[in-house]
Coordinates of C-alpha atoms in Angstrom, one line a residue:
X1 CA 44.5 -19.6 12.9
X2 CA 40.8 -19.0 13.5
X3 CA 41.2 -15.5 12.1
X4 CA 43.1 -16.7 9.1
X5 CA 40.3 -19.1 8.3
X6 CA 37.8 -16.3 8.6
X7 CA 39.8 -14.0 6.2
X8 CA 40.0 -16.8 3.7
X9 CA 36.2 -17.3 3.7
X10 CA 35.3 -13.6 3.7
X11 CA 37.8 -12.8 0.8
X12 CA 35.8 -15.0 -1.6
X13 CA 32.6 -13.5 -0.4
X14 CA 34.0 -10.0 -0.9
X15 CA 35.2 -10.6 -4.5
X16 CA 31.9 -12.2 -5.4
X17 CA 30.0 -9.3 -4.0
X18 CA 32.0 -6.6 -5.8
X19 CA 31.7 -8.6 -9.1
X20 CA 28.0 -8.7 -8.7
X21 CA 27.5 -5.0 -7.8
X22 CA 29.6 -3.8 -10.7
X23 CA 28.0 -6.2 -13.2
X24 CA 26.6 -4.5 -16.3
X25 CA 23.4 -6.5 -15.7
X26 CA 21.1 -4.4 -13.6
X27 CA 19.3 -7.3 -12.0
X28 CA 22.5 -8.2 -10.1
X29 CA 23.2 -4.8 -8.6
X30 CA 20.9 -5.0 -5.6
X31 CA 22.2 -8.3 -4.3
X32 CA 24.2 -6.7 -1.5
X33 CA 21.6 -7.9 1.0
X34 CA 22.2 -11.5 0.0
X35 CA 25.7 -11.0 1.4
X36 CA 24.5 -9.7 4.8
X37 CA 25.1 -6.0 4.0
X38 CA 22.5 -3.4 4.8
X39 CA 23.4 -1.2 1.8
X40 CA 26.0 -0.7 -0.9
X41 CA 27.6 2.0 1.2
X42 CA 27.8 -0.3 4.2
X43 CA 29.4 -3.0 2.1
X44 CA 32.0 -0.7 0.5
X45 CA 33.0 0.8 3.8
X46 CA 33.2 -2.6 5.4
X47 CA 35.1 -4.2 2.6
X48 CA 37.6 -1.3 2.3
X49 CA 38.2 -1.4 6.0
X50 CA 38.5 -5.2 5.9
X51 CA 41.1 -4.9 3.0
X52 CA 43.2 -2.7 5.2
X53 CA 43.2 -5.2 8.0
X54 CA 43.6 -8.2 5.6
X55 CA 47.4 -8.1 5.4
X56 CA 47.7 -7.2 9.1
X57 CA 45.5 -10.2 10.0
X58 CA 47.4 -12.6 7.9
X59 CA 50.7 -11.4 9.4
X60 CA 49.3 -11.7 12.9
X61 CA 48.0 -15.2 12.1
X62 CA 51.4 -16.2 10.9
X63 CA 53.1 -14.6 13.8
X64 CA 50.9 -16.4 16.3
X65 CA 51.4 -19.7 14.4
X66 CA 55.2 -19.3 14.6
X67 CA 55.3 -18.1 18.2
X68 CA 53.2 -21.0 19.5
X69 CA 54.5 -23.8 17.1
X70 CA 51.3 -23.9 15.1
X71 CA 49.3 -24.3 18.3
X72 CA 48.7 -20.7 18.9
X73 CA 45.1 -19.5 19.1
X74 CA 43.9 -16.0 18.3
X75 CA 41.0 -14.9 20.4
X76 CA 38.6 -12.6 18.5
X77 CA 35.2 -11.2 18.7
X78 CA 32.7 -11.4 15.8
X79 CA 34.3 -10.2 12.6
X80 CA 33.9 -6.4 12.2
X81 CA 31.7 -6.5 9.1
X82 CA 29.6 -9.5 9.9
X83 CA 26.6 -7.6 11.2
X84 CA 25.1 -4.9 9.0
X85 CA 24.3 -1.5 10.3
X86 CA 21.2 0.5 9.7
X87 CA 22.5 2.6 6.9
X88 CA 20.7 4.2 3.9
X89 CA 21.9 3.3 0.4
X90 CA 23.8 5.4 -2.0
X91 CA 24.2 4.0 -5.5
X92 CA 27.0 4.0 -7.9
X93 CA 26.1 5.6 -11.2
X94 CA 27.0 8.2 -13.8
X95 CA 27.6 11.8 -12.8
X96 CA 24.5 13.5 -11.7
X97 CA 23.3 16.4 -14.0
X98 CA 20.6 17.8 -11.7
X99 CA 21.0 15.6 -8.6
X100 CA 21.7 17.4 -5.3
X101 CA 24.6 15.3 -4.2
X102 CA 28.2 14.9 -5.4
X103 CA 28.6 12.7 -8.4
X104 CA 29.4 9.1 -7.7
X105 CA 31.4 7.5 -10.5
X106 CA 30.8 3.9 -11.5
X107 CA 33.5 1.5 -10.3
X108 CA 35.7 0.6 -13.2
X109 CA 37.0 -2.7 -11.9
X110 CA 35.9 -5.3 -9.4
X111 CA 39.1 -4.9 -7.5
X112 CA 38.7 -1.1 -7.2
X113 CA 37.3 -1.2 -3.7
X114 CA 40.2 -3.2 -2.3
X115 CA 42.6 -0.4 -1.4
X116 CA 42.6 3.0 0.1
X117 CA 39.1 4.1 0.9
X118 CA 38.1 7.1 -1.3
X119 CA 37.2 10.4 0.3
X120 CA 33.6 11.0 1.5
X121 CA 32.1 12.6 -1.7
X122 CA 33.1 9.6 -3.8
X123 CA 31.3 6.7 -2.2
X124 CA 29.6 7.9 1.0
X125 CA 26.2 9.6 0.9
X126 CA 25.5 12.4 3.3
X127 CA 23.1 10.4 5.4
X128 CA 25.6 7.5 5.9
X129 CA 26.3 8.4 9.5
X130 CA 25.7 5.5 11.8
X131 CA 29.0 3.6 12.2
X132 CA 28.4 2.6 15.8
X133 CA 27.7 -1.0 15.3
X134 CA 30.4 -1.3 12.6
X135 CA 33.1 -0.1 15.1
X136 CA 31.6 -1.7 18.2
X137 CA 32.5 -5.1 17.0
X138 CA 36.0 -4.3 15.9
X139 CA 37.8 -4.6 19.2
X140 CA 40.0 -7.5 18.4
X141 CA 42.2 -8.8 21.2
X142 CA 45.9 -8.1 20.5
X143 CA 47.0 -11.6 21.6
X144 CA 50.3 -10.3 23.0
X145 CA 51.5 -8.5 19.8
X146 CA 52.0 -4.8 20.6
X147 CA 51.5 -2.2 17.9
X148 CA 48.9 -4.2 16.0
X149 CA 45.4 -2.7 16.5
X150 CA 42.6 -4.1 14.3
X151 CA 40.3 -1.3 15.3
X152 CA 42.7 1.3 13.7
X153 CA 41.8 0.6 10.0
X154 CA 38.1 1.1 10.8
X155 CA 38.8 4.3 12.7
X156 CA 40.9 5.6 9.8
X157 CA 38.1 4.8 7.4
X158 CA 35.7 6.7 9.5
X159 CA 38.0 9.7 9.9
X160 CA 38.6 9.9 6.2
X161 CA 34.9 9.8 5.5
X162 CA 34.5 13.2 7.3
X163 CA 31.1 12.2 8.7
X164 CA 29.7 13.2 12.1
X165 CA 28.2 10.3 13.9
X166 CA 25.9 12.4 16.0
X167 CA 23.3 13.2 13.2
X168 CA 21.4 11.4 10.6
X169 CA 20.2 13.8 8.0
X170 CA 17.9 12.4 5.3
X171 CA 16.5 15.5 3.8
X172 CA 18.8 17.9 1.9
X173 CA 18.0 21.3 0.4
X174 CA 19.8 23.3 -2.3
X175 CA 18.8 26.9 -2.2
X176 CA 19.7 27.9 -5.8
X177 CA 21.7 27.0 -8.9
X178 CA 25.1 27.7 -7.3
X179 CA 24.3 26.5 -3.8
X180 CA 25.5 23.3 -2.1
X181 CA 23.2 20.7 -0.7
X182 CA 22.7 21.1 3.0
X183 CA 20.6 19.3 5.6
X184 CA 17.1 20.7 5.6
X185 CA 16.1 22.9 8.5
X186 CA 12.5 21.9 9.2
X187 CA 10.1 24.6 10.3
X188 CA 9.4 24.5 14.0
X189 CA 5.6 24.2 13.4
X190 CA 5.9 21.4 10.8
X191 CA 4.0 18.9 12.9
X192 CA 1.4 21.4 14.3
X193 CA -0.5 21.5 11.0
X194 CA -3.7 19.6 11.6
X195 CA -3.5 18.3 8.0
X196 CA -0.1 16.6 8.6
X197 CA -0.4 13.0 9.9
X198 CA 1.3 12.1 13.2
X199 CA 1.7 8.5 12.2
X200 CA 0.0 5.5 10.5
X201 CA -0.8 2.0 11.5
X202 CA -1.6 -1.2 9.5
X203 CA -5.2 -2.3 10.1
X204 CA -5.9 -4.9 7.5
X205 CA -4.1 -7.4 5.3
X206 CA -5.8 -8.4 2.0
X207 CA -4.4 -11.8 0.7
X208 CA -4.7 -11.4 -3.0
X209 CA -2.8 -14.7 -3.9
X210 CA -0.6 -13.2 -6.5
X211 CA 2.0 -10.4 -6.5
X212 CA 0.1 -7.2 -6.1
X213 CA 1.5 -4.7 -8.7
X214 CA -1.4 -2.1 -8.6
X215 CA -3.8 -0.8 -6.0
X216 CA -6.7 1.7 -5.7
X217 CA -9.0 2.7 -2.9
X218 CA -12.5 4.2 -3.3
X219 CA -14.3 6.7 -1.2
X220 CA -18.0 5.7 -1.3
X221 CA -19.8 5.1 2.0
X222 CA -21.2 3.1 3.7
X223 CA -19.1 0.8 1.5
X224 CA -15.5 1.6 0.9
X225 CA -13.8 -0.7 -1.6
X226 CA -10.1 -1.5 -2.3
X227 CA -9.0 -2.8 -5.7
X228 CA -5.9 -5.0 -6.0
X229 CA -4.3 -5.9 -9.3
X230 CA -2.2 -9.0 -9.8
X231 CA -1.8 -11.5 -12.6
X232 CA -4.8 -11.6 -14.9
X233 CA -7.4 -10.2 -12.5
X234 CA -8.4 -7.4 -10.2
X235 CA -10.0 -8.3 -6.9
X236 CA -12.4 -6.1 -5.0
X237 CA -12.4 -5.9 -1.2
X238 CA -15.0 -4.4 1.1
X239 CA -13.1 -2.6 3.9
X240 CA -16.1 -0.7 5.3
X241 CA -15.8 0.5 8.9
X242 CA -15.8 -2.4 11.3
X243 CA -15.5 -5.0 8.5
X244 CA -12.5 -7.3 8.3
X245 CA -12.0 -8.3 4.6
X246 CA -11.0 -12.0 4.6
X247 CA -12.1 -12.7 1.1
X248 CA -12.6 -10.6 -2.0
X249 CA -16.2 -9.7 -2.8
X250 CA -15.6 -9.7 -6.6
X251 CA -13.0 -10.8 -9.0
X252 CA -12.6 -9.1 -12.4
X253 CA -10.8 -11.2 -15.0
X254 CA -8.8 -9.1 -17.4
X255 CA -5.5 -8.9 -19.4
X256 CA -5.4 -12.6 -20.0
X257 CA -3.0 -13.8 -17.4
X258 CA -0.7 -10.8 -17.8
X259 CA 0.4 -8.7 -14.9
X260 CA -1.7 -5.6 -14.2
X261 CA 0.3 -2.5 -13.6
X262 CA -2.5 0.1 -13.2
X263 CA -5.8 0.2 -11.3
X264 CA -7.0 3.8 -11.7
X265 CA -10.3 5.1 -10.4
X266 CA -11.6 7.9 -12.6
X267 CA -12.2 11.2 -10.8
X268 CA -15.9 10.7 -10.5
X269 CA -15.3 7.3 -8.8
X270 CA -17.8 5.6 -11.1
X271 CA -15.3 3.7 -13.3
X272 CA -12.1 1.8 -13.0
X273 CA -9.4 1.8 -15.7
X274 CA -7.1 -1.3 -15.8
X275 CA -4.0 -1.9 -17.9
X276 CA -0.6 -3.4 -17.7
X277 CA 1.7 -5.8 -19.6
X278 CA -0.7 -6.3 -22.5
X279 CA -1.7 -4.1 -25.5
X280 CA -5.2 -3.3 -24.1
X281 CA -6.8 -1.0 -21.6
X282 CA -10.1 -2.0 -20.0
X283 CA -12.8 0.1 -18.5
X284 CA -15.1 -1.2 -15.7
X285 CA -18.4 0.2 -14.6
X286 CA -18.7 0.3 -10.8
X287 CA -22.2 1.7 -10.4
X288 CA -24.1 -1.5 -10.7
X289 CA -22.9 -3.3 -7.6
X290 CA -20.8 -6.0 -9.3
X291 CA -18.2 -4.5 -11.6
X292 CA -19.0 -4.8 -15.2
X293 CA -16.6 -4.3 -18.2
X294 CA -17.9 -1.4 -20.1
X295 CA -15.2 -1.1 -22.8
X296 CA -11.9 -2.1 -24.1
X297 CA -9.2 0.0 -25.9
X298 CA -6.5 -1.5 -28.0
X299 CA -3.1 0.0 -27.8
X300 CA -0.3 0.0 -30.3
X301 CA 2.3 -0.5 -27.5
X302 CA 2.9 -3.9 -25.9
X303 CA 2.5 -2.6 -22.4
X304 CA 1.2 0.4 -20.4
X305 CA 2.9 1.3 -17.1
X306 CA 0.9 4.3 -15.8
X307 CA -2.1 6.5 -16.7
X308 CA -3.6 9.9 -15.8
X309 CA -7.2 11.0 -16.4
X310 CA -8.4 14.5 -17.1
X311 CA -10.5 16.1 -14.3
X312 CA -13.6 15.9 -16.5
X313 CA -13.2 12.1 -17.1
X314 CA -13.0 12.6 -20.9
X315 CA -9.4 11.9 -21.7
X316 CA -6.9 9.3 -20.6
X317 CA -3.1 9.7 -21.0
X318 CA -1.2 6.4 -20.9
X319 CA 2.6 5.9 -20.5
X320 CA 3.6 3.2 -23.0
X321 CA 6.6 0.9 -23.0
X322 CA 7.7 2.4 -26.3
X323 CA 8.3 5.8 -24.7
X324 CA 5.2 7.4 -26.2
X325 CA 2.3 9.0 -24.4
X326 CA -1.0 8.0 -25.9
X327 CA -4.1 10.3 -25.5
X328 CA -7.4 8.4 -25.5
X329 CA -11.0 9.6 -25.8
X330 CA -12.7 7.5 -23.1
X331 CA -16.2 8.1 -24.5
X332 CA -15.4 6.9 -28.1
X333 CA -12.7 4.4 -27.0
X334 CA -10.1 5.7 -29.5
X335 CA -6.7 7.2 -29.6
X336 CA -6.8 10.9 -30.7
X337 CA -3.1 11.9 -30.2
X338 CA 0.3 10.6 -29.3
X339 CA 3.1 12.5 -27.7
X340 CA 6.6 11.5 -28.6
X341 CA 9.3 12.5 -26.2
X342 CA 10.9 9.7 -24.1
X343 CA 13.6 7.7 -25.8
X344 CA 13.0 4.8 -23.5
X345 CA 9.8 3.5 -21.8
X346 CA 7.5 6.1 -20.2
X347 CA 7.1 4.8 -16.6
X348 CA 4.9 7.2 -14.6
X349 CA 2.6 10.2 -15.0
X350 CA 0.4 12.7 -13.2
X351 CA -1.8 15.6 -14.3
X352 CA -2.2 19.1 -12.8
X353 CA -5.4 19.8 -10.8
X354 CA -6.6 22.2 -13.5
X355 CA -5.9 19.7 -16.3
X356 CA -3.7 22.0 -18.3
X357 CA -0.3 20.2 -17.7
X358 CA 0.7 16.6 -17.9
X359 CA 3.9 15.3 -16.3
X360 CA 5.6 12.1 -17.4
X361 CA 8.8 10.3 -16.2
X362 CA 10.8 7.8 -18.2
X363 CA 13.5 5.2 -18.2
X364 CA 15.5 7.7 -20.3
X365 CA 16.2 9.7 -17.0
X366 CA 13.9 12.6 -18.1
X367 CA 10.8 14.2 -16.6
X368 CA 8.8 16.1 -19.1
X369 CA 5.8 18.4 -18.9
X370 CA 3.2 18.7 -21.7
X371 CA 0.7 21.5 -22.6
X372 CA -2.8 20.0 -22.7
X373 CA -4.7 23.2 -23.4
X374 CA -4.7 22.4 -27.1
X375 CA -3.4 18.8 -27.0
X376 CA -0.3 20.1 -28.7
X377 CA 2.9 18.1 -29.1
X378 CA 4.6 21.0 -27.4
X379 CA 7.0 19.8 -24.6
X380 CA 7.0 22.7 -22.2
X381 CA 10.0 21.6 -20.1
X382 CA 12.4 18.7 -19.9
X383 CA 14.3 17.9 -16.7
X384 CA 17.2 15.5 -16.8
X385 CA 18.1 13.4 -13.7
X386 CA 21.0 11.0 -12.9
X387 CA 18.8 7.9 -12.7
X388 CA 15.8 6.2 -14.3
X389 CA 12.5 7.7 -13.2
X390 CA 10.2 5.0 -11.6
X391 CA 7.5 7.2 -10.0
X392 CA 6.2 10.7 -10.0
X393 CA 3.6 12.9 -8.5
X394 CA 2.3 16.5 -9.0
X395 CA 1.4 18.3 -5.8
X396 CA -2.2 19.6 -5.7
X397 CA -0.9 22.9 -4.4
X398 CA 2.2 25.1 -4.9
X399 CA 3.4 23.4 -8.1
X400 CA 5.8 20.9 -6.5
X401 CA 6.8 17.9 -8.5
X402 CA 8.2 14.8 -6.6
X403 CA 10.2 12.2 -8.5
X404 CA 11.1 8.8 -7.2
X405 CA 14.2 7.2 -8.9
X406 CA 15.8 3.9 -9.5
X407 CA 18.8 5.2 -7.5
X408 CA 16.7 5.2 -4.2
X409 CA 16.5 9.1 -4.1
X410 CA 13.4 11.3 -4.1
X411 CA 13.8 14.8 -5.5
X412 CA 11.3 17.6 -5.3
X413 CA 11.4 20.7 -7.5
X414 CA 9.0 23.6 -8.1
X415 CA 7.9 24.5 -11.6
X416 CA 7.5 28.1 -10.5
X417 CA 10.8 29.7 -11.6
X418 CA 10.7 32.2 -8.6
X419 CA 11.1 29.3 -6.2
X420 CA 14.6 28.0 -6.5
X421 CA 14.8 25.6 -3.6
X422 CA 15.0 21.9 -4.4
X423 CA 14.9 19.0 -2.0
X424 CA 16.4 15.5 -2.0
X425 CA 15.2 12.7 0.4
X426 CA 17.5 9.8 1.1
X427 CA 15.7 7.4 3.4
X428 CA 14.9 4.7 0.9
X429 CA 17.6 2.1 0.4
X430 CA 16.6 0.9 -3.1
X431 CA 14.4 1.9 -6.1
X432 CA 11.4 4.1 -5.3
X433 CA 8.6 2.3 -7.0
X434 CA 5.5 4.4 -6.3
X435 CA 4.6 7.9 -5.1
X436 CA 1.3 9.5 -4.3
X437 CA 0.3 12.9 -2.9
X438 CA -2.5 13.4 -0.5
X439 CA -5.6 15.3 -1.7
X440 CA -4.5 18.4 0.2
X441 CA -0.9 18.2 -1.0
X442 CA 0.5 18.7 2.5
X443 CA 2.1 15.2 2.5
X444 CA 2.9 12.3 0.2
X445 CA 3.6 8.6 0.3
X446 CA 6.5 6.6 -1.3
X447 CA 7.1 2.9 -1.4
X448 CA 10.1 1.0 -2.6
X449 CA 12.0 -2.1 -3.5
X450 CA 13.5 -2.0 0.0
X451 CA 10.1 -3.0 1.5
X452 CA 9.5 0.5 2.9
X453 CA 6.4 2.7 3.0
X454 CA 7.3 6.3 3.9
X455 CA 5.1 9.3 4.6
X456 CA 6.7 12.8 4.0
X457 CA 5.7 16.4 4.4
X458 CA 5.6 18.7 1.4
X459 CA 8.1 20.0 0.4
X460 CA 10.7 19.7 3.1
X461 CA 10.5 15.9 3.3
X462 CA 10.1 15.7 7.1
X463 CA 9.6 12.0 7.8
X464 CA 6.2 11.4 9.5
X465 CA 6.2 7.6 9.3
X466 CA 8.4 4.8 8.1
X467 CA 7.1 1.2 7.9
X468 CA 8.6 -2.0 6.7
X469 CA 6.8 -4.8 5.0
X470 CA 8.2 -8.2 4.2
X471 CA 8.7 -7.8 0.4
X472 CA 9.1 -5.0 -2.1
X473 CA 6.2 -2.5 -2.0
X474 CA 5.2 -2.1 -5.6
X475 CA 2.3 0.4 -5.5
X476 CA 0.2 2.7 -3.3
X477 CA -2.9 4.8 -3.2
X478 CA -4.5 7.3 -0.8
X479 CA -8.2 7.6 -0.2
X480 CA -9.8 10.9 -1.2
X481 CA -10.4 11.9 2.4
X482 CA -6.7 11.2 3.2
X483 CA -7.9 8.7 5.9
X484 CA -6.4 5.5 4.5
X485 CA -3.4 4.3 2.5
X486 CA -3.3 1.0 0.6
X487 CA -0.1 -0.7 -0.6
X488 CA 0.5 -3.7 -2.8
X489 CA 3.6 -5.9 -2.3
X490 CA 5.6 -8.8 -3.7
X491 CA 4.4 -11.2 -1.0
X492 CA 1.0 -11.5 -2.7
X493 CA -0.9 -9.2 -0.4
X494 CA -2.1 -5.7 0.0
X495 CA -1.9 -3.8 3.3
X496 CA -4.4 -1.2 4.5
X497 CA -3.0 1.6 6.7
X498 CA -5.1 4.0 8.8
X499 CA -3.6 7.5 8.8
X500 CA -3.4 9.0 12.3
X501 CA -3.7 12.7 12.8

């Protein structure tokens, strides 16, 4: 009777979960955590296994009730799917054109998951390997009914998945156009390079007071400043060695109560560019002690999500919500060109170290490269992905481009056609919201909606550090000497990390 009551409660929960995750409204699709599941994969495995035991459980409950005159009692442990396991996420979406994993079709009906568990390539990502806690809690007592084993459905589900429990690969490599994705074999000396961090540790918390959507960190000594952008203002923090920043030293009012999406230090470190959910970009002079607004640029687009600045500080390239890339003359404060390429909002950008190529990512699932030598409209390359592009970085060496996607994956490819290897990293469990390479290009940082901050090696994606904050980590930046990382999060604060070598 106890188990029958549990099944009744969990069935409603399952139907509600499936309905939400298959909703056409994207804002509902990440609510699996609200139901106690670690990831979408974990939920689907758990619900499918539960469905197999549902009928058996009801039959067992009825049998016990009949045998004991409605006074029977079924002794059970905690329900098998009540405790989430530590499993990375795989999302359900359209077939992947350039992704490194097997396509995962969208569920067509909320009831589709209740039935036979599909084979591994359909729903289970390669890194979904830790089923230990899922099976450990499924030893339900037989209560005197031989032949009924509640653990069996879970074991069947695991055997059909074809996954080895002993490994947890998170980096996958595809060697060429006709090759399959395989777990990456990391070089034996990958951690012996003195330029690769061994770890990182949080050293300061900066309480901004609003959601921190954008961050930047300066390099000037003896004063090193951090800039945090929230709603309607940028705050400046002195994080000099030995100083604990309890309060901001300056507040820069800008964008008229709109959220700031970009705080970008110009390459010379003397100016800060601020923009976001407003049709203006503001420039701030940082050379006079207290920041002073030195200029304002009016945009034709309602919002700007990312910017890149040429190495000579003369040009700014802004990713606009209308999908266009605006080219600005920073000296004359005017738009001199507009690149049209993304059919949906342009969300992220980076520029090559020599200033000849611009890379942009969009909500249209495309990454595009642009020839800047003559500011032509020429779109050099277009790369289609299976998911919206939320973040992007160009490696300062070896022409690697890293792409963070709405689907939780990070993919790296090389623009040099002679290098055919591609890598996919699968440690994030939700959208990858920001990505930044170190100045040497040997490693990079990603942050996500899953509250994670990760440090990876280039290009293999060896995981150097994985930290968890208490809310979505919306942005990140790395100091020019690669000594510090700053992150901004949804819990109205920024966190300063010291990089440990």
